[in-house]
Short mmCIF file of C-alpha atoms in Angstrom, two decimals:
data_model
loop_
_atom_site.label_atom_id
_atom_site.label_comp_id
_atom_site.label_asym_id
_atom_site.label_seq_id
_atom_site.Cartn_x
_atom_site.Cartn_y
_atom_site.Cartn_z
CA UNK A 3 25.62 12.05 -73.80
CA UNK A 4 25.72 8.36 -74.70
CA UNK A 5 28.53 7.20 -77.51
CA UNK A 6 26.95 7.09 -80.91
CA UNK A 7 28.30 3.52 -80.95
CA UNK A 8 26.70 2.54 -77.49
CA UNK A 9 23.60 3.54 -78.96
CA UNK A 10 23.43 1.76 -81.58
CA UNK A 11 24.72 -1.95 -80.53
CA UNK A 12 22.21 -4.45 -80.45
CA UNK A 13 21.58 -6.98 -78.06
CA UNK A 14 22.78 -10.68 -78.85
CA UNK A 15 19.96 -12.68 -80.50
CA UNK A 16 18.02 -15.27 -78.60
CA UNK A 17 16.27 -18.23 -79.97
CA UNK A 18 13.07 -18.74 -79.26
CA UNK A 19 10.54 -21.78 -80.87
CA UNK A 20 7.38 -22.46 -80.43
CA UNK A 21 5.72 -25.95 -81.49
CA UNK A 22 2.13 -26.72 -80.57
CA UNK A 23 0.37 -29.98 -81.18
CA UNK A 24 -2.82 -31.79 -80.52
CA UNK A 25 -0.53 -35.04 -79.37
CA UNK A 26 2.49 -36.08 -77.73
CA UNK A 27 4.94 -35.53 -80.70
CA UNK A 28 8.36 -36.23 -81.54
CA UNK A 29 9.43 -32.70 -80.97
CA UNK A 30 7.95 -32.41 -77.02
CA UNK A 31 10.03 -35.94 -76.42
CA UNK A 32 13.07 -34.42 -78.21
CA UNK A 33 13.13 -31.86 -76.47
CA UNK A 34 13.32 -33.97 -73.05
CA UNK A 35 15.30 -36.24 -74.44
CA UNK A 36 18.18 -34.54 -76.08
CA UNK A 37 18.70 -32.21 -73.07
CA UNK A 38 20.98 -33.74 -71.59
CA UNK A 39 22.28 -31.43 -68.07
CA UNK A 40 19.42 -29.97 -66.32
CA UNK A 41 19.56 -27.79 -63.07
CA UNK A 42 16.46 -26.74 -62.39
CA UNK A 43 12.88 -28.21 -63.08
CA UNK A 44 9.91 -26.50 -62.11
CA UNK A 45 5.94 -28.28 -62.10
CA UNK A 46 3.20 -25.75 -61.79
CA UNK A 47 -0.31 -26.90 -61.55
CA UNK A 48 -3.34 -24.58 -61.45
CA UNK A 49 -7.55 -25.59 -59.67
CA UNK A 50 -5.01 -27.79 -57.34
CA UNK A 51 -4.82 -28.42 -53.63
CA UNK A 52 -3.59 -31.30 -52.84
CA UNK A 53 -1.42 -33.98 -54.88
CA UNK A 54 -2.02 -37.85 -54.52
CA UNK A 55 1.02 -39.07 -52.25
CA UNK A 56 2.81 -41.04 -55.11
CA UNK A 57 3.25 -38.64 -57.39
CA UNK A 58 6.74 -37.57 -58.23
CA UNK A 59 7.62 -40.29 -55.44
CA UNK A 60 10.21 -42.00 -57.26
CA UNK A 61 12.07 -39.07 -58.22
CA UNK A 62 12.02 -37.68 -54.60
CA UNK A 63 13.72 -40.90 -53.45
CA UNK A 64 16.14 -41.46 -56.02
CA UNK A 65 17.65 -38.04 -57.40
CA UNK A 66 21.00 -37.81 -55.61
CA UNK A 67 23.85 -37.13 -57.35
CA UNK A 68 28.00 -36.41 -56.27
CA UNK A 69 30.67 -34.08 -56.48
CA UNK A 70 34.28 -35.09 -57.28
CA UNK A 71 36.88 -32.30 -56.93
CA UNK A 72 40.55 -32.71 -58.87
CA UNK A 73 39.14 -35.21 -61.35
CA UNK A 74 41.82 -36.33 -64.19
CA UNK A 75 40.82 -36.46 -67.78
CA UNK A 76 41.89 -39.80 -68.05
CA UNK A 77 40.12 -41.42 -65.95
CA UNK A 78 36.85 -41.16 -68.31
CA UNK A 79 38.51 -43.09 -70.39
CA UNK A 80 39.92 -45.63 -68.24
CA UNK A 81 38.10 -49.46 -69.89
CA UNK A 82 36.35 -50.09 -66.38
CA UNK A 83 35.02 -46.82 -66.13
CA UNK A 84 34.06 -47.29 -69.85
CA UNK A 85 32.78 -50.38 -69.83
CA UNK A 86 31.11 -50.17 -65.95
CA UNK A 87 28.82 -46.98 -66.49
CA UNK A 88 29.15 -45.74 -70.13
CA UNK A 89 28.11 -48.74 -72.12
CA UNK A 90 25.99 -49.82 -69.68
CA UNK A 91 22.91 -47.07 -68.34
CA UNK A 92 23.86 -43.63 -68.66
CA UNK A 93 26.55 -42.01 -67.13
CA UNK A 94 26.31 -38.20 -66.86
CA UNK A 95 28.93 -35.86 -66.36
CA UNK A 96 29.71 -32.33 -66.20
CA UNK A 97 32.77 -29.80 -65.05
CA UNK A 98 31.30 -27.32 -62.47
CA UNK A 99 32.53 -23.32 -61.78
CA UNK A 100 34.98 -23.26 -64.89
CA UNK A 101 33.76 -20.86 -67.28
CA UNK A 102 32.77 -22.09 -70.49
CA UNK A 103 33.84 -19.17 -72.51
CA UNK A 104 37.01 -18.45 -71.22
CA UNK A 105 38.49 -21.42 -69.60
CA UNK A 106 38.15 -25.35 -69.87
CA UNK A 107 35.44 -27.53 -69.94
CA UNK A 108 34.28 -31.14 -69.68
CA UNK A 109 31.36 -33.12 -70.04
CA UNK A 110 30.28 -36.92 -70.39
CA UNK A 111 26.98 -37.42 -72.01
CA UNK A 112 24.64 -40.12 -71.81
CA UNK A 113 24.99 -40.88 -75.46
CA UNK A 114 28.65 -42.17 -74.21
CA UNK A 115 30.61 -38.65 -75.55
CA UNK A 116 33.11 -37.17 -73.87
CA UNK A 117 33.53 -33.50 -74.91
CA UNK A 118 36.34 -31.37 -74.11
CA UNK A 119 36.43 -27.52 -74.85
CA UNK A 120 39.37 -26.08 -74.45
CA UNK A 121 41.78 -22.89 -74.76
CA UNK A 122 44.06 -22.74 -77.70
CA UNK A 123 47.04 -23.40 -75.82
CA UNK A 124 45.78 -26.18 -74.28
CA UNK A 125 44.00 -27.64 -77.15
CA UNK A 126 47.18 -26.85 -78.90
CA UNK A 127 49.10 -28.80 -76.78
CA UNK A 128 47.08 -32.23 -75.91
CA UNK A 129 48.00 -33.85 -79.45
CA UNK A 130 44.18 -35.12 -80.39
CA UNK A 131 42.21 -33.92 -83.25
CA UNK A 132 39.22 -31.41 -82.90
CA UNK A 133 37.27 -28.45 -84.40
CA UNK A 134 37.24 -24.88 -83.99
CA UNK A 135 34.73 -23.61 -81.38
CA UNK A 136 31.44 -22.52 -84.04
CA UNK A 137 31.61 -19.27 -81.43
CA UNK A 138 35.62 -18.91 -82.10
CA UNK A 139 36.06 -20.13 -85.51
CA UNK A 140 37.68 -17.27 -87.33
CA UNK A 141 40.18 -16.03 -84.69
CA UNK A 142 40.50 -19.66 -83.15
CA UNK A 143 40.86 -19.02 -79.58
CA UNK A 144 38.76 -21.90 -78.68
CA UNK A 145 38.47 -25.37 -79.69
CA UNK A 146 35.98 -28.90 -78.67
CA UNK A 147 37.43 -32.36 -79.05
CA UNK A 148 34.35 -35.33 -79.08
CA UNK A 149 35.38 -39.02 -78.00
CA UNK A 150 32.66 -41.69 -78.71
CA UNK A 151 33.70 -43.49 -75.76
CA UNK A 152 31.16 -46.54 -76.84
CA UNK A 153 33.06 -46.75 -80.29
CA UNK A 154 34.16 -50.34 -80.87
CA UNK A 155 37.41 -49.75 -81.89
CA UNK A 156 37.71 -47.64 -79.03
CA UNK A 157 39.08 -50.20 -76.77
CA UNK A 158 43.00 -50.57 -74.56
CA UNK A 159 45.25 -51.79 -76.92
CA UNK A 160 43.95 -50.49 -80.33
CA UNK A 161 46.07 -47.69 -81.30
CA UNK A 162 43.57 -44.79 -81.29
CA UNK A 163 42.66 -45.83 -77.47
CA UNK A 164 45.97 -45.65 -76.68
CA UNK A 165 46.97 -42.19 -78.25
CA UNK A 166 43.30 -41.22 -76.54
CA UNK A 167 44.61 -42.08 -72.71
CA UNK A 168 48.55 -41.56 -73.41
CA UNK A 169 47.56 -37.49 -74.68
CA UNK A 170 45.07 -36.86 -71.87
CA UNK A 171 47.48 -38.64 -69.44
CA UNK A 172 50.82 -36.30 -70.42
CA UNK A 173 49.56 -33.57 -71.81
CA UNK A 174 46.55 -32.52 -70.03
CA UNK A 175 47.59 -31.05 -66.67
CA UNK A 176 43.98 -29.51 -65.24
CA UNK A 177 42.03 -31.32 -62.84
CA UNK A 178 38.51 -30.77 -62.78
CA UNK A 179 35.54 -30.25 -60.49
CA UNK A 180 32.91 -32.46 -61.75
CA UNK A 181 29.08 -33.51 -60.61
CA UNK A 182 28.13 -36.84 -61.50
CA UNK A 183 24.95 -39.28 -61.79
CA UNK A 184 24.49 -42.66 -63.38
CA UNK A 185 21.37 -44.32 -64.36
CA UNK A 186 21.41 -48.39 -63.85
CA UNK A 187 20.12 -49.62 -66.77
CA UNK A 188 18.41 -52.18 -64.37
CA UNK A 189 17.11 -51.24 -60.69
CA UNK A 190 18.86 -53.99 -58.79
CA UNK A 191 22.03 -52.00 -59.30
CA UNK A 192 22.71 -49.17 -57.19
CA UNK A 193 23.12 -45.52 -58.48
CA UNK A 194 25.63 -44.73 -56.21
CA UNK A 195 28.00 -47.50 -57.79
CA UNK A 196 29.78 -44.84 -59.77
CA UNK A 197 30.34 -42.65 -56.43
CA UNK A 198 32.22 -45.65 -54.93
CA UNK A 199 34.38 -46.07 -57.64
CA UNK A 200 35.70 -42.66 -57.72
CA UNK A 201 36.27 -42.91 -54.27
CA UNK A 202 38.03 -46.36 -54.82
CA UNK A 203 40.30 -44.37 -57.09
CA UNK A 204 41.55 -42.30 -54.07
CA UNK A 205 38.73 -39.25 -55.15
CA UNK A 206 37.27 -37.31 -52.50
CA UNK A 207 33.44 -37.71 -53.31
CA UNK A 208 30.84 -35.74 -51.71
CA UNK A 209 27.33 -36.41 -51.77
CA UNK A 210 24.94 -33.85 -52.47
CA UNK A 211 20.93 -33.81 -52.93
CA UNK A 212 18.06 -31.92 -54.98
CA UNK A 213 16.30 -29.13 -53.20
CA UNK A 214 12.92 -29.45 -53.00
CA UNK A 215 10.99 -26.04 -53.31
CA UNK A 216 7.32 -25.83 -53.18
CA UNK A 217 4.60 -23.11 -52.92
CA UNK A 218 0.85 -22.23 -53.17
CA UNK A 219 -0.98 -19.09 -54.80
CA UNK A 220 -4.62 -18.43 -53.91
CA UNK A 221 -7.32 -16.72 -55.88
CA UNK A 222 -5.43 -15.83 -58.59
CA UNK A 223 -6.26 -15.19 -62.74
CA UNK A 224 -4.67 -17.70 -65.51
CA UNK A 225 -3.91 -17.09 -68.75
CA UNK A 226 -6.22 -20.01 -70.55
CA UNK A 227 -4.69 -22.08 -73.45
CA UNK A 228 -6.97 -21.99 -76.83
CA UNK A 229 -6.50 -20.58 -80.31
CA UNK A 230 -6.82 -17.10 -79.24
CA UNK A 231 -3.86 -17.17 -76.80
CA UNK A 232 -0.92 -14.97 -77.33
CA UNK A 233 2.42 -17.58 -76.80
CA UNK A 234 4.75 -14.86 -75.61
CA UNK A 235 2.17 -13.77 -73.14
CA UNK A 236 1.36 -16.71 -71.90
CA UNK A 237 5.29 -17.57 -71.53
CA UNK A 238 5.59 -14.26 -69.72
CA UNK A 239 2.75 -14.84 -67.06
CA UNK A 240 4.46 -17.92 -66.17
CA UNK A 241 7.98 -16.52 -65.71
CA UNK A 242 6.37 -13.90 -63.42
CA UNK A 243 4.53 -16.79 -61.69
CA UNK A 244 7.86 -18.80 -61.38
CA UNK A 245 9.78 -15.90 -59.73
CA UNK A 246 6.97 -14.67 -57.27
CA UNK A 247 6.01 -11.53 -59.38
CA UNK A 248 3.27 -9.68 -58.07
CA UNK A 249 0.12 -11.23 -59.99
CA UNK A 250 -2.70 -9.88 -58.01
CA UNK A 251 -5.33 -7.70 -60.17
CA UNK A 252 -4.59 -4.32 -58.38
CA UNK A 253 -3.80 -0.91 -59.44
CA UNK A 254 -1.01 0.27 -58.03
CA UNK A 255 0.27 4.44 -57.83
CA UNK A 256 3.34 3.05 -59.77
CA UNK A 257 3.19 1.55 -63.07
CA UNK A 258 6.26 0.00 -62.94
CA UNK A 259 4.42 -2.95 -60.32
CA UNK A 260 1.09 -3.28 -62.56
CA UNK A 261 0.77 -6.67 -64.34
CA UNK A 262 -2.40 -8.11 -65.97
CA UNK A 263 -2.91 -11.20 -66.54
CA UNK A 264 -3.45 -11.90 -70.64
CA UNK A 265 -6.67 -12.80 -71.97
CA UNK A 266 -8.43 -15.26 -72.78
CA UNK A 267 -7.99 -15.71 -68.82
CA UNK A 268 -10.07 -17.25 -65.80
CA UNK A 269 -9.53 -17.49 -62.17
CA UNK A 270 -8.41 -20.48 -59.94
CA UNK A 271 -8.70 -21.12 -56.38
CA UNK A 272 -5.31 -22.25 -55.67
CA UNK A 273 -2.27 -22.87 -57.62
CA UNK A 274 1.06 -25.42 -56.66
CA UNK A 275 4.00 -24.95 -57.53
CA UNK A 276 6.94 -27.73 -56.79
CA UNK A 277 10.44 -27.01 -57.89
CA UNK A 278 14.05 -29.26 -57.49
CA UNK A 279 17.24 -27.42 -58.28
CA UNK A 280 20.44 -29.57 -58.14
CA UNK A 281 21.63 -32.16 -60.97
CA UNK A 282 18.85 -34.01 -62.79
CA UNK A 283 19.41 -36.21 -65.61
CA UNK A 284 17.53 -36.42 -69.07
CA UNK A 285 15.83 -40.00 -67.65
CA UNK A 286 14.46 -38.59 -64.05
CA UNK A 287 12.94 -34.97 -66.29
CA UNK A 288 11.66 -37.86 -68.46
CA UNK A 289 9.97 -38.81 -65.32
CA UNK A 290 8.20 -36.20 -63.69
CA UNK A 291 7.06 -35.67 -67.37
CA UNK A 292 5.46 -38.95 -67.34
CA UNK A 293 3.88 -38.36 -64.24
CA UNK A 294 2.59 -35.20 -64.36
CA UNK A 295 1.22 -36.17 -68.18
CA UNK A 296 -0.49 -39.21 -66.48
CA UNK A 297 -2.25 -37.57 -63.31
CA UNK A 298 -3.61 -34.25 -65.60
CA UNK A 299 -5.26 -37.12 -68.18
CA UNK A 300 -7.25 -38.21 -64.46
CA UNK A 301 -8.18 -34.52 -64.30
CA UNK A 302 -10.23 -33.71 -67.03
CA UNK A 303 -11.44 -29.90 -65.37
CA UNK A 304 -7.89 -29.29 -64.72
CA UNK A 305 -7.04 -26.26 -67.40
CA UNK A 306 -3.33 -27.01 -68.11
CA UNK A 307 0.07 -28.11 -66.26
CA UNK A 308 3.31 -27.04 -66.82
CA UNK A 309 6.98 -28.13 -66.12
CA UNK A 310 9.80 -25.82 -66.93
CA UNK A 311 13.72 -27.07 -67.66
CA UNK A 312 16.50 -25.01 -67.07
CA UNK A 313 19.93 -25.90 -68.13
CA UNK A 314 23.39 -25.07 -66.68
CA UNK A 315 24.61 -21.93 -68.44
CA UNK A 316 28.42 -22.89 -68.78
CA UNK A 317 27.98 -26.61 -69.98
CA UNK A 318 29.52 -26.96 -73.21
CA UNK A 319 26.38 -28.35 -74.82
CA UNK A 320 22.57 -27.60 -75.30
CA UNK A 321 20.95 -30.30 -76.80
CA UNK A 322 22.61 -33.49 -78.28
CA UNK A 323 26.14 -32.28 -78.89
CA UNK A 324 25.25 -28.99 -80.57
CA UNK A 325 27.77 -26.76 -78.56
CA UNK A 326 27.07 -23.95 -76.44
CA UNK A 327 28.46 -20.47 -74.99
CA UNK A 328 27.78 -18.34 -72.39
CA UNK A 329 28.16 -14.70 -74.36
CA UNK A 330 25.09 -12.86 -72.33
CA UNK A 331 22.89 -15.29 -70.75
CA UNK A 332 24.39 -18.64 -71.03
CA UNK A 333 20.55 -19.65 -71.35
CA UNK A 334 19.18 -23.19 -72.50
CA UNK A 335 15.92 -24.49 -71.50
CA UNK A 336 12.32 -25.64 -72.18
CA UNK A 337 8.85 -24.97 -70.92
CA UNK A 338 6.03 -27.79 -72.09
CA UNK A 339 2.53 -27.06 -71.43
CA UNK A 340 -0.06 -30.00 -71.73
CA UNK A 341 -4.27 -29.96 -71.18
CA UNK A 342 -5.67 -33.38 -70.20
CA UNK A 343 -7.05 -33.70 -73.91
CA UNK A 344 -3.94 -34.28 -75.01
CA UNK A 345 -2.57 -31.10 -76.45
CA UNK A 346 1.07 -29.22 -75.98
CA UNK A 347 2.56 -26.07 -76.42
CA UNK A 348 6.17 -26.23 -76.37
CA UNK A 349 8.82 -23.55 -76.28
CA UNK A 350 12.54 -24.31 -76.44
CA UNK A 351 14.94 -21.05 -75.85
CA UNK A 352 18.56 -21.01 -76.82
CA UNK A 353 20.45 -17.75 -75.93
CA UNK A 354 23.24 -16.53 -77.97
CA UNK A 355 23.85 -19.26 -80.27
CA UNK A 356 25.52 -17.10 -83.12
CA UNK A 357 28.90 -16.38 -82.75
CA UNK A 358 29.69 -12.71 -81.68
CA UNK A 359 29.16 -9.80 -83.82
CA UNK A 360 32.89 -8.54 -83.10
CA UNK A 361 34.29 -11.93 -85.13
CA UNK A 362 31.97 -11.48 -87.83
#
């Protein structure tokens, strides 16, 4: 017999919001824009064979990224660093296989933050200012310390610089694993200019690259996008699309494999499906977005694309600097789908993002 208690818990809440539009709005480029660490992107296009060679050619290229083990907090805020990669591109950042909920974590944006979430003890110990953790805040077991690295006064020699570097030099012991990427703000500069100054610091760096998945579905019914279409449905046939589900229109003995396809629906010769897992930055999702927006408006019989974002689950931060936990799911992503008239349906998904019911 299950505990009375058991029973009755409920599950953690999970954000979900929906925003459709008949243009590119502010909220589909927000959504691209303020997400800042992105793991896994995902392109799906239905009625398609074959793709014109130049498409998603830049990104293919240009999307490595490195891997620096034993990193020292200080050195994020050392003024060459600083002034080499922050304030100029965008430098991006992010402490790999430390748990975000129970251990510490790091992570330069490209806005020029660098955010540290920490333990209490640690926290406790590092002598700089910060807040609570929003998932922590009543026991205090957690706490996130922001540094606007681009700030003006934020420079060797002034004395908050100096408390800045002199704290996270004595007091902050860890070393970090860290993945890295830097976007030039011009293209005669080299990307991998912020490996080779790592390694110039006496860093191991190791060089790592996207993986390139891709796949093709034939004969197969699609959900079609019009003012009749359910949003979680749709949502739901593309999940199953993304991770293989059986789609094909067959009864089975077993109910537990039968999946229909939603209406309004229709059915498409072939469908591709190109997907890159690794370390992609806000400016390359910006990108393929571009790209895919600009070949579908060439394709006016084409019924919809799609590209899918998924963010890391223990970075410290969904979108902008709004601050993040892992709790259940660790889930932060977004799935944009655009018609070649124009129009979007957006969903954003946020898992967790209330603190926990025992600290309430």
């Amino acid at each position: 017999m299950l505990c009375p208690e058991v029973w009755d818990f409920k599950a953690p809440q999970h954000n979900f919001k929906v925003v459709k539009s008949d243009s590119l709005t502010k909220e589909v480029t927000s959504a691209i824009k303020n997400h800042y660490f992105n793991h896994s992107v995902q392109v799906v296009l239905p009625d398609t064979v074959n793709l014109p060679h130049h498409i998603f050619e830049n990104f293919n290229a240009d999307s490595d990224y490195y891997r620096v083990n034993g990193l020292q907090a200080q050195e994020l805020v050392d003024k060459e660093f600083v002034e080499a990669f922050v304030k100029k591109g965008e430098v991006n950042i992010l402490a790999i296989e430390s748990r975000v909920d129970t251990a510490n974590s790091l992570a330069v944006t490209p806005s020029g933050h660098l955010i540290l979430s920490l333990v209490k003890e640690d926290f406790q110990s590092l002598g700089l200012e910060g807040s609570p953790s929003f998932f922590d805040r009543k026991v205090k077991t957690r706490f996130v310390v922001t540094i606007d690295l681009k700030e003006e006064i934020f420079t060797p020699g002034k004395k908050n610089y100096e408390h800045v570097r002199r704290c996270l030099t004595n007091n902050l012991h860890q070393s970090f694993d860290i993945i890295l990427a830097w976007n030039p703000p011009d293209d005669k500069l080299c990307p991998s200019s912020v490996a080779a100054w790592f390694h110039k610091r006496g860093y191991e760096v190791k060089l790592c690259r996207q993986v390139k998945v891709e796949r093709s579905e034939y004969s197969l019914k699609i959900p079609i996008i019009n003012s009749s279409t359910d949003d979680g449905k749709l949502f739901e046939w593309l999940g199953m699309f993304s991770i293989g589900g059986d789609l094909e229109d067959t009864k089975y003995d077993s109910y537990v494999n039968r999946y229909q396809c939603p209406a309004p629906m229709t059915e498409v010769g072939q469908i591709r499906s190109i997907r890159w897992m690794g370390f992609m930055t806000r400016i390359q999702v910006e990108n393929i977005f571009h790209e895919l927006r600009c070949y579908i408006q060439q394709r006016e019989t084409i019924p919809w694309a799609s590209i899918d974002v998924q963010g890391f689950m223990d970075t410290p931060i969904s979108w902008k600097l709004q601050e993040h936990n892992y709790l259940s799911d660790g889930d932060n992503s977004f799935t944009i789908f655009m018609k070649p008239n124009g129009s979007y349906v957006l969903r954003t998904s946020l898992s967790s993002n209330n603190k926990p019911r025992i600290f309430q």
